[in-house]
Each structure stands twice: as C-alpha cells, then as structure tokens.
C-alpha cells in the first residue's frame, strides 16, 4: 500500500491505534462562555473521526475555576457540568473507532481571557514576550503575572489531577499535558521566564521539577492503563524563535528525564518537524525525543504532505504525525490520501479570522468517508 507506514497500526501504552494520523490540538474558542462544550464542537470533532484519523487530541482544555483558563470561550473540564457536556462528543468520536485524548492546559502568564479571575500567575513576575493573539480574542501586551507561591504550585498540581480524573470520567481515552508553546509548564522550563530561587528554579533539573511532579501525580490518580502523554516544544505562542539554552544537550536532559517517568508518549511540535532543531546538522526535535526519551513520539510541524510524513516514520524520526492546518483544510485527510484524492490548501483568513471559532463553512463542507 502507498504510504504503508502512515496506514499501519501502532500501540500507545496498551492501546492499539488503527493508523498514524493524529489531529493536533488547535485552539478554536467555540465553547460557551462558561466553558461548556457544545454541539458545534461535536460536529467539528466528529468530522475528523469520520475522515479517518486514528487519533484526535483536543484543543487545550482548562481544568480549574481559577487561573488555568487562557482564552474566552475555551472549553473546560473544571466541574461536573463540563464533564457531562463532553460526553456526547466523546461518544461521537468513539463511534468511528477513533482514539480521543484530552489536552489539559494551564495558560499561566500567557492567559488572555479568564472567566474566574482577573490576574495571571506564572513562575516569576515576568510577562511573556510579544502581544496577545487577536484571532483568539486578545489585544495588546501580556500583563505582568504574579509570582506563584508554594501554595499556588500545590494547587496547580491538584488541579491537573482533578482535570485528568474529569477527562477519564467524560470517557476520553487519555490525557495530554500541555508542556509546550509557552504555557505554564513550559514557563517553568524556560530560563528567561523562570527566575525562581527555590527548588523550582535555577538549574534545568529544577525547572523540570513541576512537569515531572505533575506527570507522577496524574499517573497515580488515573492508574496504569490510562494514556498519559505530554506535548513539548522550544517555540512559544509569543516567541516563535526560542531555542533551549544548551541546544541538544538540553534536549538530552529533558527527554531523558521524561523517558524515566510513566508517560506513554512524547508529542513534540516545531516550526518544521523535519528540520534540524538545534542548528545545522543536528537532530530534529522528534528524533531527539525518540533517541533520548525512548518512548513513542508524535511529530508536529509542516507534515501535511503524506510523502513527507510517511518518510519521517520510515526513517524512524517519529511514530505518529499530528496535523494542524492540514487537518483543518482536510478533516478527511487520511481518507483522501487512501483514495488518492487531491488535498485542499489551508485558507488562514477564512478559517481563523477574525476570530478562530469553528465556522459554518467548515461544518458544511463535504468530506470523504
């Protein structure tokens, strides 16, 4: 079969997945004001399942009625009403033999919309670089966050656990911890955002501490048979050119430590998933994760071309590919590839502007089943 690697099955943990195509998490600000998932979101996610994707990872979901929310109209898993609202969406995805993973996101200092509190919290009183994203409802520079106390850190760890338990109750097959793109766990990891002088700051090992503790706490809560993964990046929403301070040496430390945990997979995202991540002649971020983490790896970043994606798997750069804009343009991309249909080009303006909510034309377009 053409693209044989993409259409082969593979395991994450004890779960067998029908192919290597994954829908990447993408913020779509289409929930209700109180964070309730709704029927528009059900149609949106079910289209990817109908279209042949083996796995879907949700957009980032906030998980407490405190500081975790990052955007207005972001969906939540912070209470029982949120759990109940997700259940019909989970069922619709499962009806197509598609794995469904909830991404748990704490925005930290990168929050630009929160229904519960006015202030933001972060490792240190340092705002993210750049300005808020207008197509997610923000404007102007990010506010200066409050430096987190030890009590704040303990509260965040408990909230991650509660979010994971809520995801399990809603029927999701697993959770992905958002440790990428400049959100809270990544803020602790980032040297210029973390100036703490306690056990959570300073050395790279200390800056990894919260991430590792959250992984351990979540695993203990959800049990051994529930999928727990993490998303990691160098780049950030507000700093697309950021690189880890010690390059591949930092990657070796980060991925080795993650590989020693109970994680089931590592999901990496880069501007170009097939490009050297640490300078000319170095590994891709996905290959670094595979070599040092020794866990199943999901690669993300300009992998919508099936030949490019299949080659990445064939060359053992990754085990899965997650698709963002390519999936938005082609919610039926796996079926299109299998049936040798032309792939559509992504239209940024019509899909994400002026606000990145799910548009009617996305739900009404025909898909290949």
PDB file of C-alpha atoms in Angstrom, residues 69-204:
ATOM      1  CA  UNK A  69      -8.091  29.284  31.589  1.00  0.00           C
ATOM      2  CA  UNK A  70      -6.250  31.003  28.742  1.00  0.00           C
ATOM      3  CA  UNK A  71      -8.933  32.199  26.312  1.00  0.00           C
ATOM      4  CA  UNK A  72     -12.533  33.351  26.325  1.00  0.00           C
ATOM      5  CA  UNK A  73     -14.836  30.592  25.023  1.00  0.00           C
ATOM      6  CA  UNK A  74     -12.198  27.954  25.736  1.00  0.00           C
ATOM      7  CA  UNK A  75     -13.727  24.606  26.796  1.00  0.00           C
ATOM      8  CA  UNK A  76     -13.279  23.394  30.349  1.00  0.00           C
ATOM      9  CA  UNK A  77     -13.031  20.217  32.389  1.00  0.00           C
ATOM     10  CA  UNK A  78     -13.222  22.000  35.714  1.00  0.00           C
ATOM     11  CA  UNK A  79     -16.562  20.736  37.042  1.00  0.00           C
ATOM     12  CA  UNK A  80     -19.253  18.111  36.552  1.00  0.00           C
ATOM     13  CA  UNK A  81     -21.228  20.239  34.066  1.00  0.00           C
ATOM     14  CA  UNK A  82     -18.140  20.386  31.875  1.00  0.00           C
ATOM     15  CA  UNK A  83     -17.717  16.617  32.146  1.00  0.00           C
ATOM     16  CA  UNK A  84     -21.311  15.959  31.100  1.00  0.00           C
ATOM     17  CA  UNK A  85     -21.035  18.366  28.148  1.00  0.00           C
ATOM     18  CA  UNK A  86     -18.038  16.468  26.762  1.00  0.00           C
ATOM     19  CA  UNK A  87     -19.632  13.010  26.953  1.00  0.00           C
ATOM     20  CA  UNK A  88     -21.695  13.162  23.727  1.00  0.00           C
ATOM     21  CA  UNK A  89     -18.640  14.473  21.849  1.00  0.00           C
ATOM     22  CA  UNK A  90     -16.504  11.620  23.146  1.00  0.00           C
ATOM     23  CA  UNK A  91     -19.207   9.128  22.149  1.00  0.00           C
ATOM     24  CA  UNK A  92     -19.466  10.595  18.633  1.00  0.00           C
ATOM     25  CA  UNK A  93     -15.700  10.254  18.100  1.00  0.00           C
ATOM     26  CA  UNK A  94     -15.634   6.710  19.509  1.00  0.00           C
ATOM     27  CA  UNK A  95     -18.394   5.669  17.101  1.00  0.00           C
ATOM     28  CA  UNK A  96     -15.770   5.822  14.342  1.00  0.00           C
ATOM     29  CA  UNK A  97     -13.115   3.737  16.113  1.00  0.00           C
ATOM     30  CA  UNK A  98     -11.013   6.828  16.773  1.00  0.00           C
ATOM     31  CA  UNK A  99      -8.960   7.417  19.916  1.00  0.00           C
ATOM     32  CA  UNK A 100      -9.809  10.658  21.734  1.00  0.00           C
ATOM     33  CA  UNK A 101      -7.296  12.362  24.045  1.00  0.00           C
ATOM     34  CA  UNK A 102      -7.986  15.475  26.133  1.00  0.00           C
ATOM     35  CA  UNK A 103      -5.202  18.044  26.282  1.00  0.00           C
ATOM     36  CA  UNK A 104      -5.004  19.697  29.710  1.00  0.00           C
ATOM     37  CA  UNK A 105      -3.663  23.248  29.503  1.00  0.00           C
ATOM     38  CA  UNK A 106      -2.765  25.759  32.198  1.00  0.00           C
ATOM     39  CA  UNK A 107      -2.096  29.077  30.480  1.00  0.00           C
ATOM     40  CA  UNK A 108      -0.174  30.659  33.350  1.00  0.00           C
ATOM     41  CA  UNK A 109       1.187  34.072  32.404  1.00  0.00           C
ATOM     42  CA  UNK A 110       0.162  33.549  28.778  1.00  0.00           C
ATOM     43  CA  UNK A 111      -3.545  33.775  29.600  1.00  0.00           C
ATOM     44  CA  UNK A 112      -5.524  36.371  27.694  1.00  0.00           C
ATOM     45  CA  UNK A 113      -9.053  35.529  28.835  1.00  0.00           C
ATOM     46  CA  UNK A 114     -10.377  34.065  32.086  1.00  0.00           C
ATOM     47  CA  UNK A 115     -13.948  33.926  33.423  1.00  0.00           C
ATOM     48  CA  UNK A 116     -12.877  33.270  37.043  1.00  0.00           C
ATOM     49  CA  UNK A 117     -10.023  35.612  37.995  1.00  0.00           C
ATOM     50  CA  UNK A 118      -8.543  38.865  36.729  1.00  0.00           C
ATOM     51  CA  UNK A 119      -4.867  38.274  37.473  1.00  0.00           C
ATOM     52  CA  UNK A 120      -2.474  35.743  35.937  1.00  0.00           C
ATOM     53  CA  UNK A 121       0.136  33.616  37.706  1.00  0.00           C
ATOM     54  CA  UNK A 122       3.494  32.333  36.496  1.00  0.00           C
ATOM     55  CA  UNK A 123       6.848  31.134  37.873  1.00  0.00           C
ATOM     56  CA  UNK A 124       8.088  34.729  38.138  1.00  0.00           C
ATOM     57  CA  UNK A 125       6.793  38.265  37.671  1.00  0.00           C
ATOM     58  CA  UNK A 126       7.864  38.284  34.009  1.00  0.00           C
ATOM     59  CA  UNK A 127       5.320  38.703  31.196  1.00  0.00           C
ATOM     60  CA  UNK A 128       5.589  36.648  28.006  1.00  0.00           C
ATOM     61  CA  UNK A 129       7.254  38.299  25.018  1.00  0.00           C
ATOM     62  CA  UNK A 130       5.173  39.803  22.252  1.00  0.00           C
ATOM     63  CA  UNK A 131       1.474  40.582  22.254  1.00  0.00           C
ATOM     64  CA  UNK A 132      -1.745  38.652  22.721  1.00  0.00           C
ATOM     65  CA  UNK A 133      -3.275  36.930  19.704  1.00  0.00           C
ATOM     66  CA  UNK A 134      -6.164  38.921  18.276  1.00  0.00           C
ATOM     67  CA  UNK A 135      -7.722  35.942  16.483  1.00  0.00           C
ATOM     68  CA  UNK A 136      -8.075  34.319  19.918  1.00  0.00           C
ATOM     69  CA  UNK A 137      -9.729  37.443  21.287  1.00  0.00           C
ATOM     70  CA  UNK A 138      -6.758  39.213  22.842  1.00  0.00           C
ATOM     71  CA  UNK A 139      -5.074  42.567  22.278  1.00  0.00           C
ATOM     72  CA  UNK A 140      -2.005  44.403  23.498  1.00  0.00           C
ATOM     73  CA  UNK A 141       0.900  43.115  25.581  1.00  0.00           C
ATOM     74  CA  UNK A 142       0.503  40.355  28.135  1.00  0.00           C
ATOM     75  CA  UNK A 143       0.058  41.619  31.704  1.00  0.00           C
ATOM     76  CA  UNK A 144       2.763  41.026  34.278  1.00  0.00           C
ATOM     77  CA  UNK A 145       1.795  37.883  36.203  1.00  0.00           C
ATOM     78  CA  UNK A 146       2.018  37.292  39.925  1.00  0.00           C
ATOM     79  CA  UNK A 147       4.875  35.045  41.022  1.00  0.00           C
ATOM     80  CA  UNK A 148       3.494  31.709  42.201  1.00  0.00           C
ATOM     81  CA  UNK A 149       3.726  30.782  45.860  1.00  0.00           C
ATOM     82  CA  UNK A 150       4.334  27.229  47.045  1.00  0.00           C
ATOM     83  CA  UNK A 151       0.587  27.061  47.755  1.00  0.00           C
ATOM     84  CA  UNK A 152      -0.142  28.090  44.148  1.00  0.00           C
ATOM     85  CA  UNK A 153       2.134  25.307  42.909  1.00  0.00           C
ATOM     86  CA  UNK A 154       0.418  22.722  45.114  1.00  0.00           C
ATOM     87  CA  UNK A 155      -2.985  23.971  43.927  1.00  0.00           C
ATOM     88  CA  UNK A 156      -1.921  23.657  40.279  1.00  0.00           C
ATOM     89  CA  UNK A 157      -0.716  20.081  40.792  1.00  0.00           C
ATOM     90  CA  UNK A 158      -4.041  19.126  42.400  1.00  0.00           C
ATOM     91  CA  UNK A 159      -5.928  20.861  39.593  1.00  0.00           C
ATOM     92  CA  UNK A 160      -4.057  18.879  36.919  1.00  0.00           C
ATOM     93  CA  UNK A 161      -5.025  15.689  38.764  1.00  0.00           C
ATOM     94  CA  UNK A 162      -8.664  16.727  39.003  1.00  0.00           C
ATOM     95  CA  UNK A 163      -8.684  17.640  35.313  1.00  0.00           C
ATOM     96  CA  UNK A 164      -7.301  14.214  34.404  1.00  0.00           C
ATOM     97  CA  UNK A 165      -9.928  12.484  36.523  1.00  0.00           C
ATOM     98  CA  UNK A 166     -12.646  14.587  34.899  1.00  0.00           C
ATOM     99  CA  UNK A 167     -11.327  13.613  31.454  1.00  0.00           C
ATOM    100  CA  UNK A 168     -11.442   9.956  32.440  1.00  0.00           C
ATOM    101  CA  UNK A 169     -14.995  10.359  33.734  1.00  0.00           C
ATOM    102  CA  UNK A 170     -16.031  12.032  30.460  1.00  0.00           C
ATOM    103  CA  UNK A 171     -14.824   8.948  28.577  1.00  0.00           C
ATOM    104  CA  UNK A 172     -11.606  10.218  26.994  1.00  0.00           C
ATOM    105  CA  UNK A 173      -9.022   7.505  26.266  1.00  0.00           C
ATOM    106  CA  UNK A 174      -6.248   9.535  27.834  1.00  0.00           C
ATOM    107  CA  UNK A 175      -4.870  12.966  28.570  1.00  0.00           C
ATOM    108  CA  UNK A 176      -2.036  15.045  27.184  1.00  0.00           C
ATOM    109  CA  UNK A 177      -0.297  17.508  29.496  1.00  0.00           C
ATOM    110  CA  UNK A 178       0.423  20.768  27.677  1.00  0.00           C
ATOM    111  CA  UNK A 179       4.088  21.409  28.392  1.00  0.00           C
ATOM    112  CA  UNK A 180       4.723  23.358  25.176  1.00  0.00           C
ATOM    113  CA  UNK A 181       4.179  26.687  23.403  1.00  0.00           C
ATOM    114  CA  UNK A 182       4.816  28.965  26.382  1.00  0.00           C
ATOM    115  CA  UNK A 183       2.026  27.778  28.679  1.00  0.00           C
ATOM    116  CA  UNK A 184       2.579  27.248  32.411  1.00  0.00           C
ATOM    117  CA  UNK A 185       4.639  24.035  32.462  1.00  0.00           C
ATOM    118  CA  UNK A 186       6.795  25.443  29.665  1.00  0.00           C
ATOM    119  CA  UNK A 187       7.131  28.731  31.546  1.00  0.00           C
ATOM    120  CA  UNK A 188       8.775  26.849  34.420  1.00  0.00           C
ATOM    121  CA  UNK A 189      11.110  25.186  31.915  1.00  0.00           C
ATOM    122  CA  UNK A 190      12.079  28.455  30.198  1.00  0.00           C
ATOM    123  CA  UNK A 191      15.176  30.182  31.557  1.00  0.00           C
ATOM    124  CA  UNK A 192      14.093  33.761  30.827  1.00  0.00           C
ATOM    125  CA  UNK A 193      10.599  33.288  32.329  1.00  0.00           C
ATOM    126  CA  UNK A 194      11.692  31.416  35.454  1.00  0.00           C
ATOM    127  CA  UNK A 195      13.866  33.413  37.853  1.00  0.00           C
ATOM    128  CA  UNK A 196      12.828  31.479  40.942  1.00  0.00           C
ATOM    129  CA  UNK A 197      15.381  30.793  43.679  1.00  0.00           C
ATOM    130  CA  UNK A 198      13.626  27.775  45.204  1.00  0.00           C
ATOM    131  CA  UNK A 199      13.590  24.103  44.133  1.00  0.00           C
ATOM    132  CA  UNK A 200      11.536  25.007  41.023  1.00  0.00           C
ATOM    133  CA  UNK A 201      14.048  27.457  39.560  1.00  0.00           C
ATOM    134  CA  UNK A 202      17.685  27.793  38.594  1.00  0.00           C
ATOM    135  CA  UNK A 203      19.101  24.608  37.058  1.00  0.00           C
ATOM    136  CA  UNK A 204      17.404  22.802  34.194  1.00  0.00           C
TER     137      UNK A 204
END
